[in-house]
Amino acid sequence: MKKTSTRLADGRELIYYDLRDDTVRDAVDKRPLERTVTTSEVRRDPLLGDSVAIASHRQGRIYHPPANECPLCPSEGDRLSEIPDSSYDAVVFENRFPSLAGDSGRCEVVCFTSDHNASFADLTEQQARLVLEAWTDRTAELSHLPSVEQVFCFENRGAEIGVTLGHPHGQIYAYPFTTPRTALMLRSLAAHKDATGGENLFDAVLERELADERIVLETEHWAAFVPYAAHWPYEIHLYPKRRVPDLLALDEDARSEFPKVYLELLRRFDRIFGEGEPSTPYIAAWHQAPFGTLDEFDGVNRDDFALHLELFTIRRTSGKLKFLAGSESGMNVFINDVPPERAAERLREVASS
């Protein structure tokens, strides 16, 4: 992998990740852009104890542009985009309309391929490995920023999810706090460790799932399963079998095996609802240990946390979506219409040839 860092016309950082070491990246952003100004701030809810990003400048972000005006495609002739060069393998740049900025963190866009009509599932294993290396590199770099406490790499796919740009891409949020979902995991981890005299909760969960009927795919270094208490109609958790706290700690064996495993899972997701159905909308989310202090979680350290990816769709059956209504949105109590055991069975049935 070759990494080349440059600057866009308004001062934002852009980084090319190339498969070839001899690739030259010297294209200049010719757009007449003024320096980006954001209004992002983080406010803490005194009742719930969580944080909300207030970012009114995002109202002006690009919304479902036609394909020939996509800002994530390479620049070509007079059509200038966020990527100055005429081609790329993978690229990461600071979001022009970030939810978090400055002392409130940082937001980046990750373009998986220059092919506008592709999806992550269409990538080769070599391309998918390159994206994994980009996620890892950005996690390392962002973790060193003084305002950053947790790094979150994720992909939203599909208009039903709320994606406003059709080009295959994901995002990276660098939060100035430990996110509420991670804090819940850490509290459960601490309580289990205390109650069992030191047993790791993630290890216990993975051991139980490996022995149960909800396994979707298992290889030498990875295990994918529908969790016992799945929140979403079709939800897969992907764990490296050797517990590590973040992407940085994955060994070479796990890295080498990841592309084949992940691409297989994504392709199965697109087969769930049968031939002729549109691509399955999904969210793919990497959960990594925070880089800040864990003092509030008694007896827990970073190495107790288990890196894992959660992949889920909001589609519950053909042509029908799972909406977060009163119980889910109002009280955060999920109601799942698809038994996890049946979801796992279906995901095994649609294994690609």
mmCIF file of N, CA and C in Angstrom, residues 93 99 106 119 123 127 196 234 241 255 269 303:
data_model
loop_
_atom_site.group_PDB
_atom_site.id
_atom_site.type_symbol
_atom_site.label_atom_id
_atom_site.label_comp_id
_atom_site.label_asym_id
_atom_site.label_seq_id
_atom_site.Cartn_x
_atom_site.Cartn_y
_atom_site.Cartn_z
ATOM 1 N N PHE A 93 -10.874 11.629 2.908
ATOM 2 C CA PHE A 93 -10.714 13.078 3.052
ATOM 3 C C PHE A 93 -11.617 13.610 4.150
ATOM 4 N N SER A 99 -20.120 16.445 11.062
ATOM 5 C CA SER A 99 -20.919 16.499 12.291
ATOM 6 C C SER A 99 -20.066 16.903 13.477
ATOM 7 N N ARG A 106 -13.595 14.916 14.699
ATOM 8 C CA ARG A 106 -13.309 15.000 13.265
ATOM 9 C C ARG A 106 -14.131 13.958 12.515
ATOM 10 N N SER A 119 -20.449 -1.429 -5.503
ATOM 11 C CA SER A 119 -20.704 -1.418 -4.065
ATOM 12 C C SER A 119 -19.529 -2.118 -3.407
ATOM 13 N N LEU A 123 -16.133 -5.280 -4.745
ATOM 14 C CA LEU A 123 -14.685 -5.139 -4.701
ATOM 15 C C LEU A 123 -13.990 -6.495 -4.808
ATOM 16 N N GLN A 127 -8.818 -5.172 -3.218
ATOM 17 C CA GLN A 127 -9.386 -3.841 -2.941
ATOM 18 C C GLN A 127 -9.938 -3.773 -1.526
ATOM 19 N N THR A 196 -17.804 -12.916 37.884
ATOM 20 C CA THR A 196 -17.255 -14.243 37.565
ATOM 21 C C THR A 196 -15.818 -14.424 38.022
ATOM 22 N N TYR A 234 -32.292 -8.726 10.238
ATOM 23 C CA TYR A 234 -31.123 -9.481 9.795
ATOM 24 C C TYR A 234 -29.886 -8.740 10.281
ATOM 25 N N LYS A 241 -11.363 -14.369 15.991
ATOM 26 C CA LYS A 241 -11.370 -15.381 17.055
ATOM 27 C C LYS A 241 -10.356 -15.071 18.152
ATOM 28 N N ARG A 255 -5.948 -10.355 9.079
ATOM 29 C CA ARG A 255 -6.055 -9.354 8.010
ATOM 30 C C ARG A 255 -6.181 -10.017 6.635
ATOM 31 N N PHE A 269 -25.967 -10.821 2.116
ATOM 32 C CA PHE A 269 -26.975 -9.813 2.447
ATOM 33 C C PHE A 269 -27.776 -9.422 1.203
ATOM 34 N N ASP A 303 -7.547 -3.808 26.637
ATOM 35 C CA ASP A 303 -7.361 -5.163 26.127
ATOM 36 C C ASP A 303 -8.518 -6.095 26.462
#
